[in-house]
Amino acid sequence: ENRAAVSPGQREDAGVTPVIAVCFGKPQGGCPPFHSYEQAEVRMSEKLIEVDNVTYAYAEGETPAVRGVSLSVPKGAFYAILGRNGSGKSTLAKLMNGLYAPASGTVTVCGMDTTDEKSIWEIRRRAGMVFQNPDNQLVATVVREDVAFGLENIGVPTQEMPARIDQALRDVRLF
């Protein structure tokens, strides 16, 4: 069976591929800000990510990339999703930030269903992906432009970007 195994402290192979980052509370050092902190606290549940019996296949009739996967990520927890190539790690990550919709089961992030189109951008502000190959994460040749790209993707107004870029670069001591 080809499925992602998710269990704290369990190792399936020698590779560790953390693929999910969830930011909550007030932003620090690069976590995306919420529209308002009060809104974030009201919508925040004790379980930040809930995956319930999720199955996903890339094409109808194919063997599912993930089958019957369930997990809960409580507030304050850090998990690594481990597995061999083709075990469904990246697919699970894409299900968690709404890039893919499950064929069955449900995925919620901070209480928001990832299949709800009205919540998808807020979900992606809260659950992000870090690619294994750093070359796949860079879109520009200048650091400021790469930071601006991220801000554009979360809908930050253009006039706010220069100050936010400067602050982000100061936060990581690149400015």
Coordinates of N, CA, C and O in Angstrom, one line a residue:
E1 N 0.9 -1.2 0.0 CA 0.0 0.0 0.0 C 0.9 1.2 0.0 O 1.8 1.3 0.8
N2 N 0.6 2.2 -0.8 CA 1.3 3.4 -1.0 C 0.7 4.5 -0.2 O -0.3 5.1 -0.7
R3 N 1.1 4.8 1.0 CA 0.5 5.8 1.8 C 1.5 6.5 2.7 O 2.5 5.9 3.0
A4 N 1.2 7.7 3.0 CA 2.1 8.4 3.9 C 1.9 8.0 5.4 O 0.8 7.9 5.8
A5 N 3.0 7.7 6.0 CA 2.9 7.3 7.4 C 3.3 8.5 8.2 O 4.3 9.2 8.0
V6 N 2.5 8.9 9.2 CA 2.7 10.1 10.0 C 2.6 9.8 11.4 O 1.6 9.4 11.9
S7 N 3.8 9.8 12.1 CA 3.8 9.5 13.5 C 5.0 10.2 14.2 O 6.1 10.1 13.7
P8 N 4.7 11.0 15.2 CA 5.8 11.7 15.9 C 6.9 10.7 16.4 O 6.5 9.7 17.0
G9 N 8.1 11.0 16.1 CA 9.2 10.1 16.5 C 9.5 8.9 15.7 O 10.4 8.2 16.0
Q10 N 8.7 8.6 14.7 CA 8.8 7.4 13.9 C 9.7 7.7 12.7 O 9.5 8.7 12.1
R11 N 10.6 6.8 12.3 CA 11.4 7.0 11.1 C 11.2 5.8 10.2 O 11.4 4.7 10.6
E12 N 10.9 6.1 9.0 CA 10.7 5.0 8.0 C 12.0 4.8 7.2 O 12.2 3.7 6.7
D13 N 12.8 5.9 7.0 CA 14.0 5.8 6.3 C 15.0 6.8 6.9 O 14.6 7.5 7.8
A14 N 16.2 6.9 6.3 CA 17.2 7.8 6.8 C 16.9 9.3 6.5 O 17.4 10.2 7.1
G15 N 16.0 9.5 5.5 CA 15.7 10.9 5.1 C 14.7 11.6 6.0 O 13.7 10.9 6.4
V16 N 14.9 12.8 6.2 CA 13.9 13.6 6.9 C 13.4 14.7 6.0 O 14.3 15.5 5.6
T17 N 12.2 14.8 5.7 CA 11.7 15.8 4.8 C 10.5 16.6 5.4 O 9.4 16.3 5.3
P18 N 10.8 17.6 6.3 CA 9.7 18.4 6.8 C 9.1 19.2 5.7 O 9.8 19.9 4.9
V19 N 7.8 19.1 5.5 CA 7.2 19.8 4.4 C 6.1 20.8 4.8 O 5.6 21.5 4.0
I20 N 5.7 20.8 6.1 CA 4.6 21.7 6.5 C 5.1 22.7 7.5 O 5.8 22.3 8.5
A21 N 4.8 24.0 7.4 CA 5.1 24.9 8.4 C 3.8 25.7 8.7 O 3.1 26.1 7.8
V22 N 3.4 25.7 9.9 CA 2.2 26.4 10.3 C 2.5 27.5 11.2 O 3.2 27.3 12.2
C23 N 2.1 28.7 10.9 CA 2.4 29.9 11.7 C 1.1 30.3 12.5 O 0.0 30.3 11.9
F24 N 1.2 30.6 13.7 CA 0.0 31.0 14.5 C 0.5 32.0 15.5 O 1.7 32.1 15.8
G25 N -0.5 32.7 16.1 CA -0.2 33.8 17.0 C 0.4 35.0 16.3 O 0.2 35.1 15.1
K26 N 1.0 35.9 17.0 CA 1.6 37.1 16.4 C 2.8 36.7 15.6 O 3.6 35.9 16.0
P27 N 2.9 37.3 14.4 CA 4.0 36.9 13.5 C 5.4 37.3 14.1 O 5.5 38.3 14.7
Q28 N 6.4 36.4 13.9 CA 7.7 36.7 14.3 C 8.7 36.2 13.3 O 8.6 35.0 12.8
G29 N 9.6 37.0 12.8 CA 10.6 36.5 11.9 C 10.2 35.8 10.7 O 10.7 34.8 10.3
G30 N 9.2 36.4 10.0 CA 8.8 35.9 8.7 C 7.5 35.1 8.6 O 7.1 34.8 7.6
C31 N 6.8 34.8 9.8 CA 5.5 34.2 9.7 C 4.5 35.1 9.0 O 4.6 36.3 9.4
P32 N 3.7 34.7 8.1 CA 2.8 35.6 7.5 C 1.8 36.2 8.5 O 1.3 35.5 9.4
P33 N 1.5 37.5 8.5 CA 0.6 38.1 9.4 C -0.9 37.7 9.0 O -1.2 37.5 7.9
F34 N -1.7 37.7 10.0 CA -3.2 37.5 9.8 C -3.8 38.9 9.5 O -3.2 39.9 9.7
H35 N -5.0 38.9 9.0 CA -5.7 40.1 8.7 C -5.8 40.9 10.0 O -5.6 42.1 10.0
S36 N -6.1 40.2 11.1 CA -6.1 40.9 12.4 C -5.8 39.8 13.4 O -6.2 38.6 13.2
Y37 N -5.1 40.1 14.5 CA -4.8 39.1 15.5 C -6.0 38.6 16.2 O -6.2 37.4 16.5
E38 N -7.0 39.5 16.4 CA -8.3 39.1 17.1 C -9.0 38.0 16.2 O -9.5 37.0 16.7
Q39 N -9.0 38.3 14.9 CA -9.7 37.3 14.0 C -9.0 36.0 14.0 O -9.6 34.9 14.1
A40 N -7.6 36.0 14.1 CA -6.9 34.8 14.1 C -7.2 34.0 15.4 O -7.4 32.8 15.4
E41 N -7.3 34.7 16.5 CA -7.5 34.0 17.8 C -8.9 33.4 17.8 O -9.1 32.3 18.3
V42 N -9.9 34.1 17.3 CA -11.3 33.6 17.3 C -11.4 32.4 16.5 O -12.0 31.4 16.8
R43 N -10.7 32.3 15.3 CA -10.8 31.2 14.4 C -9.8 30.1 14.7 O -9.9 29.0 14.2
M44 N -8.9 30.3 15.7 CA -7.9 29.3 16.0 C -8.5 28.2 16.9 O -9.3 28.5 17.8
S45 N -8.3 27.0 16.5 CA -8.8 25.9 17.3 C -7.6 25.2 17.9 O -6.4 25.5 17.6
E46 N -7.8 24.3 18.9 CA -6.7 23.7 19.6 C -6.0 22.8 18.6 O -4.8 22.6 18.7
K47 N -6.7 22.2 17.6 CA -6.0 21.4 16.6 C -5.8 22.3 15.4 O -6.8 22.7 14.7
L48 N -4.6 22.6 15.1 CA -4.3 23.5 13.9 C -4.6 22.8 12.6 O -5.1 23.4 11.7
I49 N -4.1 21.6 12.5 CA -4.4 20.8 11.3 C -5.1 19.5 11.6 O -4.6 18.8 12.5
E50 N -6.1 19.2 10.9 CA -6.9 18.0 11.1 C -7.1 17.3 9.8 O -7.6 17.9 8.9
V51 N -6.5 16.1 9.6 CA -6.7 15.3 8.4 C -7.4 14.1 8.8 O -7.0 13.3 9.7
D52 N -8.6 13.9 8.2 CA -9.5 12.8 8.7 C -9.8 11.8 7.5 O -10.6 12.2 6.6
N53 N -9.2 10.7 7.5 CA -9.4 9.6 6.6 C -9.3 10.1 5.1 O -10.2 9.8 4.3
V54 N -8.3 10.8 4.8 CA -8.1 11.4 3.5 C -7.5 10.4 2.5 O -6.6 9.7 2.7
T55 N -8.1 10.4 1.3 CA -7.6 9.7 0.1 C -7.5 10.6 -1.0 O -8.4 11.5 -1.2
Y56 N -6.5 10.5 -1.8 CA -6.3 11.3 -3.0 C -5.5 10.5 -4.1 O -4.5 9.9 -3.8
A57 N -6.0 10.5 -5.3 CA -5.3 9.8 -6.4 C -5.2 10.9 -7.5 O -6.1 11.8 -7.7
Y58 N -4.1 10.9 -8.3 CA -3.9 11.9 -9.3 C -4.8 11.7 -10.5 O -5.1 12.6 -11.2
A59 N -5.2 10.5 -10.8 CA -6.1 10.2 -11.9 C -7.1 9.1 -11.4 O -6.8 8.3 -10.6
E60 N -8.3 9.3 -11.9 CA -9.4 8.3 -11.5 C -8.9 6.9 -12.0 O -8.4 6.7 -13.0
G61 N -9.1 5.9 -11.0 CA -8.7 4.6 -11.3 C -7.3 4.2 -11.0 O -6.9 3.1 -10.9
E62 N -6.4 5.2 -10.7 CA -5.1 5.0 -10.3 C -5.0 4.6 -8.8 O -5.9 4.9 -8.1
T63 N -3.9 4.0 -8.4 CA -3.6 3.7 -7.0 C -3.5 5.1 -6.3 O -2.8 6.0 -6.8
P64 N -4.2 5.3 -5.2 CA -4.1 6.6 -4.5 C -2.7 6.9 -4.1 O -2.0 6.0 -3.6
A65 N -2.3 8.2 -4.2 CA -1.0 8.6 -3.6 C -1.1 8.6 -2.1 O -0.1 8.3 -1.4
V66 N -2.2 8.9 -1.5 CA -2.5 8.8 -0.1 C -3.8 8.1 0.1 O -4.8 8.4 -0.7
R67 N -3.9 7.2 1.0 CA -5.2 6.5 1.3 C -5.4 6.3 2.7 O -4.6 5.8 3.5
G68 N -6.6 6.8 3.2 CA -7.0 6.7 4.6 C -6.1 7.3 5.6 O -6.0 6.9 6.7
V69 N -5.4 8.5 5.2 CA -4.5 9.1 6.1 C -5.3 10.0 7.1 O -6.2 10.8 6.7
S70 N -5.0 9.9 8.4 CA -5.5 10.7 9.4 C -4.4 11.2 10.4 O -3.5 10.4 10.7
L71 N -4.5 12.4 10.8 CA -3.6 13.0 11.7 C -4.2 14.3 12.3 O -5.0 14.9 11.7
S72 N -3.7 14.6 13.5 CA -4.1 15.9 14.1 C -2.8 16.6 14.5 O -1.9 15.9 15.1
V73 N -2.7 17.8 14.2 CA -1.5 18.6 14.7 C -2.0 19.7 15.6 O -2.6 20.6 15.2
P74 N -1.7 19.5 16.9 CA -2.2 20.4 17.9 C -1.3 21.7 18.0 O -0.2 21.7 17.5
K75 N -1.9 22.7 18.5 CA -1.2 24.0 18.6 C 0.1 23.8 19.4 O 0.2 23.1 20.4
G76 N 1.2 24.3 18.8 CA 2.5 24.2 19.5 C 3.3 23.0 19.1 O 4.5 22.9 19.5
A77 N 2.7 22.0 18.3 CA 3.5 20.8 18.0 C 4.2 21.0 16.6 O 3.8 21.8 15.8
F78 N 5.3 20.2 16.5 CA 6.1 20.2 15.3 C 6.1 18.8 14.8 O 6.5 17.9 15.6
Y79 N 5.8 18.5 13.6 CA 5.9 17.2 13.0 C 6.8 17.1 11.8 O 6.9 18.1 11.1
A80 N 7.4 16.0 11.6 CA 8.1 15.7 10.3 C 7.3 14.6 9.6 O 6.9 13.7 10.3
I81 N 7.1 14.8 8.3 CA 6.4 13.8 7.6 C 7.5 13.0 6.8 O 8.2 13.6 6.0
L82 N 7.7 11.7 7.1 CA 8.8 10.9 6.6 C 8.2 9.8 5.7 O 7.1 9.3 5.9
G83 N 9.0 9.4 4.7 CA 8.7 8.3 3.9 C 9.6 8.3 2.7 O 10.3 9.2 2.3
R84 N 9.5 7.1 2.0 CA 10.3 6.9 0.8 C 9.8 7.8 -0.3 O 8.6 8.3 -0.3
N85 N 10.5 7.9 -1.4 CA 10.0 8.5 -2.6 C 8.7 7.9 -3.0 O 8.6 6.7 -3.0
G86 N 7.8 8.7 -3.4 CA 6.5 8.2 -3.9 C 5.5 7.8 -2.8 O 4.5 7.2 -3.1
S87 N 5.9 8.0 -1.5 CA 5.0 7.5 -0.4 C 3.8 8.5 -0.1 O 2.9 8.1 0.6
G88 N 3.8 9.7 -0.7 CA 2.7 10.6 -0.6 C 3.0 11.8 0.3 O 2.0 12.5 0.6
K89 N 4.2 12.0 0.7 CA 4.5 13.2 1.5 C 4.2 14.5 0.9 O 3.5 15.3 1.5
S90 N 4.6 14.7 -0.3 CA 4.3 16.0 -1.0 C 2.8 16.1 -1.3 O 2.2 17.2 -1.2
T91 N 2.2 15.0 -1.6 CA 0.8 15.1 -1.9 C 0.0 15.5 -0.6 O -0.9 16.3 -0.7
L92 N 0.4 14.9 0.5 CA -0.2 15.2 1.8 C -0.1 16.7 2.1 O -1.0 17.4 2.5
A93 N 1.1 17.3 1.8 CA 1.4 18.7 2.1 C 0.5 19.5 1.2 O -0.1 20.5 1.6
K94 N 0.3 19.2 -0.1 CA -0.5 19.9 -1.0 C -2.0 19.8 -0.6 O -2.7 20.7 -0.9
L95 N -2.4 18.7 0.0 CA -3.7 18.6 0.5 C -3.9 19.5 1.7 O -5.0 20.1 1.9
M96 N -2.9 19.7 2.5 CA -3.0 20.5 3.7 C -3.1 22.0 3.4 O -3.6 22.7 4.2
N97 N -2.5 22.4 2.3 CA -2.6 23.9 2.0 C -3.6 24.1 0.9 O -3.6 25.2 0.4
G98 N -4.4 23.2 0.6 CA -5.5 23.4 -0.4 C -5.1 23.4 -1.8 O -6.0 23.7 -2.7
L99 N -3.9 23.0 -2.2 CA -3.6 22.9 -3.6 C -4.3 21.7 -4.3 O -4.6 21.7 -5.4
Y100 N -4.5 20.7 -3.5 CA -5.3 19.5 -3.9 C -6.5 19.4 -3.0 O -6.4 19.7 -1.8
A101 N -7.6 18.8 -3.6 CA -8.8 18.5 -2.8 C -8.9 17.0 -2.6 O -8.7 16.3 -3.6
P102 N -9.2 16.6 -1.4 CA -9.2 15.1 -1.2 C -10.4 14.5 -2.0 O -11.5 15.1 -2.1
A103 N -10.2 13.3 -2.5 CA -11.2 12.5 -3.1 C -12.3 12.1 -2.1 O -13.5 12.0 -2.3
S104 N -11.8 11.8 -0.9 CA -12.6 11.4 0.3 C -11.9 11.9 1.5 O -10.7 12.1 1.5
G105 N -12.7 12.1 2.6 CA -12.2 12.6 3.8 C -12.1 14.1 3.9 O -12.5 14.7 2.9
T106 N -11.6 14.6 5.0 CA -11.6 16.1 5.1 C -10.2 16.5 5.6 O -9.5 15.8 6.3
V107 N -9.9 17.8 5.3 CA -8.6 18.4 5.8 C -9.1 19.8 6.2 O -9.7 20.5 5.5
T108 N -8.8 20.1 7.5 CA -9.0 21.4 8.0 C -7.8 22.0 8.6 O -6.9 21.3 9.1
V109 N -7.6 23.3 8.4 CA -6.5 24.1 8.9 C -7.1 25.3 9.7 O -7.9 26.1 9.2
C110 N -6.8 25.3 11.0 CA -7.3 26.3 11.9 C -8.8 26.4 11.8 O -9.4 27.4 11.8
G111 N -9.5 25.2 11.7 CA -10.9 25.1 11.6 C -11.5 25.4 10.3 O -12.7 25.3 10.1
M112 N -10.7 25.7 9.3 CA -11.2 26.0 7.9 C -11.0 24.8 7.0 O -9.9 24.2 6.9
D113 N -12.1 24.4 6.3 CA -12.0 23.3 5.4 C -11.2 23.7 4.1 O -11.5 24.7 3.5
T114 N -10.3 22.9 3.7 CA -9.4 23.2 2.6 C -10.2 23.2 1.3 O -9.7 23.6 0.2
T115 N -11.4 22.6 1.2 CA -12.2 22.6 0.0 C -13.1 23.8 -0.1 O -13.8 24.0 -1.1
D116 N -13.1 24.7 0.9 CA -13.9 25.9 0.9 C -13.2 27.0 0.2 O -12.2 27.6 0.7
E117 N -13.6 27.3 -1.0 CA -12.9 28.3 -1.9 C -12.8 29.7 -1.2 O -11.8 30.4 -1.4
K118 N -13.8 30.0 -0.3 CA -13.7 31.4 0.4 C -12.6 31.4 1.4 O -12.2 32.5 1.7
S119 N -12.1 30.3 1.9 CA -11.1 30.3 2.9 C -9.7 29.9 2.4 O -8.8 30.0 3.1
I120 N -9.6 29.6 1.1 CA -8.4 29.0 0.6 C -7.1 30.0 0.8 O -6.1 29.5 1.1
W121 N -7.3 31.3 0.6 CA -6.2 32.2 0.7 C -5.7 32.3 2.2 O -4.6 32.4 2.5
E122 N -6.7 32.3 3.1 CA -6.4 32.4 4.5 C -5.7 31.1 4.9 O -4.8 31.1 5.7
I123 N -6.1 30.0 4.4 CA -5.5 28.7 4.7 C -4.1 28.7 4.2 O -3.1 28.3 5.0
R124 N -3.8 29.2 3.1 CA -2.5 29.3 2.5 C -1.6 30.3 3.2 O -0.4 30.1 3.2
R125 N -2.2 31.2 3.9 CA -1.4 32.2 4.7 C -0.9 31.4 6.0 O 0.1 31.8 6.6
R126 N -1.7 30.4 6.4 CA -1.4 29.7 7.7 C -0.6 28.5 7.5 O 0.1 28.0 8.4
A127 N -0.8 27.8 6.4 CA -0.1 26.5 6.1 C 0.7 26.6 4.8 O 0.2 26.7 3.8
G128 N 2.0 26.7 4.9 CA 2.9 26.8 3.8 C 3.8 25.6 3.5 O 3.8 24.7 4.4
M129 N 4.4 25.6 2.4 CA 5.3 24.5 2.0 C 6.7 25.1 1.8 O 6.9 26.2 1.3
V130 N 7.7 24.2 2.2 CA 9.1 24.5 1.9 C 9.5 23.4 1.0 O 9.4 22.2 1.4
F131 N 10.0 23.7 -0.2 CA 10.5 22.7 -1.1 C 11.8 22.1 -0.7 O 12.6 22.8 -0.1
Q132 N 12.0 20.8 -1.0 CA 13.2 20.1 -0.6 C 14.4 20.7 -1.4 O 15.5 20.9 -0.8
N133 N 14.3 21.1 -2.6 CA 15.3 21.7 -3.4 C 15.3 23.2 -3.3 O 14.3 23.8 -3.9
P134 N 16.2 23.9 -2.7 CA 16.2 25.3 -2.6 C 16.1 26.1 -3.9 O 15.5 27.2 -4.0
D135 N 16.6 25.5 -5.0 CA 16.5 26.1 -6.3 C 15.0 26.3 -6.8 O 14.7 27.2 -7.5
N136 N 14.1 25.4 -6.3 CA 12.7 25.5 -6.6 C 12.0 26.6 -5.8 O 10.8 26.9 -6.1
Q137 N 12.7 27.2 -4.9 CA 12.0 28.2 -4.0 C 12.4 29.6 -4.5 O 11.7 30.6 -4.0
L138 N 13.4 29.8 -5.2 CA 13.8 31.1 -5.6 C 13.2 31.5 -7.0 O 13.3 30.7 -7.9
V139 N 12.6 32.7 -7.1 CA 11.9 33.1 -8.3 C 12.6 34.3 -8.9 O 12.3 34.6 -10.1
A140 N 13.5 34.9 -8.2 CA 14.2 36.1 -8.7 C 15.7 36.0 -8.4 O 16.1 35.1 -7.7
T141 N 16.4 37.0 -9.0 CA 17.8 37.0 -8.8 C 18.3 37.9 -7.7 O 19.4 38.0 -7.4
V142 N 17.3 38.7 -7.2 CA 17.6 39.6 -6.1 C 16.7 39.3 -4.9 O 15.5 39.0 -5.1
V143 N 17.3 39.3 -3.7 CA 16.6 38.9 -2.5 C 15.3 39.7 -2.3 O 14.2 39.2 -2.0
R144 N 15.4 41.1 -2.5 CA 14.2 41.9 -2.3 C 13.0 41.5 -3.2 O 11.9 41.5 -2.8
E145 N 13.4 41.0 -4.4 CA 12.3 40.6 -5.4 C 11.7 39.3 -4.9 O 10.5 39.0 -5.1
D146 N 12.5 38.4 -4.4 CA 12.0 37.1 -3.8 C 11.0 37.4 -2.7 O 10.0 36.8 -2.6
V147 N 11.4 38.3 -1.8 CA 10.5 38.6 -0.6 C 9.2 39.3 -1.2 O 8.1 38.9 -0.7
A148 N 9.4 40.1 -2.2 CA 8.2 40.8 -2.7 C 7.2 39.7 -3.4 O 6.0 39.9 -3.3
F149 N 7.8 38.7 -4.0 CA 7.0 37.7 -4.6 C 6.1 37.0 -3.6 O 4.9 36.8 -3.8
G150 N 6.7 36.7 -2.4 CA 5.9 36.1 -1.3 C 4.8 37.0 -0.9 O 3.6 36.6 -0.6
L151 N 5.1 38.3 -0.7 CA 4.0 39.3 -0.3 C 2.9 39.4 -1.4 O 1.7 39.5 -1.0
E152 N 3.3 39.4 -2.6 CA 2.3 39.4 -3.7 C 1.4 38.2 -3.6 O 0.2 38.4 -3.8
N153 N 1.9 37.1 -3.3 CA 1.1 35.8 -3.3 C 0.2 35.8 -2.1 O -0.8 35.0 -2.2
I154 N 0.4 36.6 -1.1 CA -0.6 36.6 0.0 C -1.4 37.9 0.0 O -2.2 38.1 0.9
G155 N -1.4 38.6 -1.1 CA -2.3 39.7 -1.4 C -1.9 41.0 -0.6 O -2.8 41.8 -0.4
V156 N -0.7 41.2 -0.2 CA -0.3 42.5 0.4 C -0.3 43.6 -0.6 O 0.2 43.5 -1.7
P157 N -1.0 44.7 -0.3 CA -1.1 45.9 -1.2 C 0.3 46.4 -1.5 O 1.2 46.4 -0.7
T158 N 0.5 46.7 -2.8 CA 1.8 47.2 -3.3 C 2.4 48.3 -2.5 O 3.6 48.3 -2.2
Q159 N 1.6 49.3 -2.0 CA 2.2 50.4 -1.3 C 2.7 50.0 0.1 O 3.5 50.7 0.7
E160 N 2.3 48.8 0.6 CA 2.8 48.3 1.9 C 4.1 47.5 1.8 O 4.8 47.3 2.7
M161 N 4.4 47.1 0.6 CA 5.5 46.1 0.4 C 6.8 46.7 0.7 O 7.6 45.9 1.4
P162 N 7.2 47.9 0.3 CA 8.6 48.3 0.7 C 8.9 48.2 2.2 O 10.0 47.7 2.6
A163 N 8.0 48.7 3.0 CA 8.2 48.7 4.5 C 8.3 47.3 5.0 O 9.1 46.9 5.8
R164 N 7.4 46.4 4.5 CA 7.3 45.0 4.9 C 8.6 44.3 4.5 O 9.1 43.4 5.2
I165 N 9.1 44.5 3.3 CA 10.3 43.9 2.8 C 11.5 44.3 3.6 O 12.3 43.5 4.1
D166 N 11.6 45.6 3.9 CA 12.7 46.1 4.8 C 12.7 45.4 6.1 O 13.7 45.0 6.6
Q167 N 11.5 45.3 6.7 CA 11.4 44.7 8.1 C 11.7 43.3 8.0 O 12.4 42.8 8.9
A168 N 11.2 42.5 7.0 CA 11.6 41.1 6.9 C 13.1 40.9 6.8 O 13.6 40.0 7.4
L169 N 13.7 41.7 6.0 CA 15.2 41.6 5.8 C 15.9 41.9 7.0 O 16.9 41.3 7.3
R170 N 15.4 43.0 7.8 CA 16.1 43.3 9.1 C 15.9 42.1 10.1 O 16.8 41.8 10.8
D171 N 14.7 41.5 10.1 CA 14.4 40.4 11.0 C 15.4 39.2 10.8 O 15.7 38.6 11.8
V172 N 15.8 39.0 9.6 CA 16.8 37.9 9.4 C 18.2 38.4 9.1 O 19.0 37.7 8.6
R173 N 18.4 39.7 9.5 CA 19.7 40.3 9.4 C 20.3 40.3 8.0 O 21.5 40.0 7.8
L174 N 19.5 40.5 7.0 CA 20.0 40.7 5.6 C 19.9 42.1 5.1 O 20.1 42.4 4.0
F175 N 19.6 43.0 6.0 CA 19.5 44.4 5.6 C 20.3 45.3 6.6 O 20.3 45.1 7.7

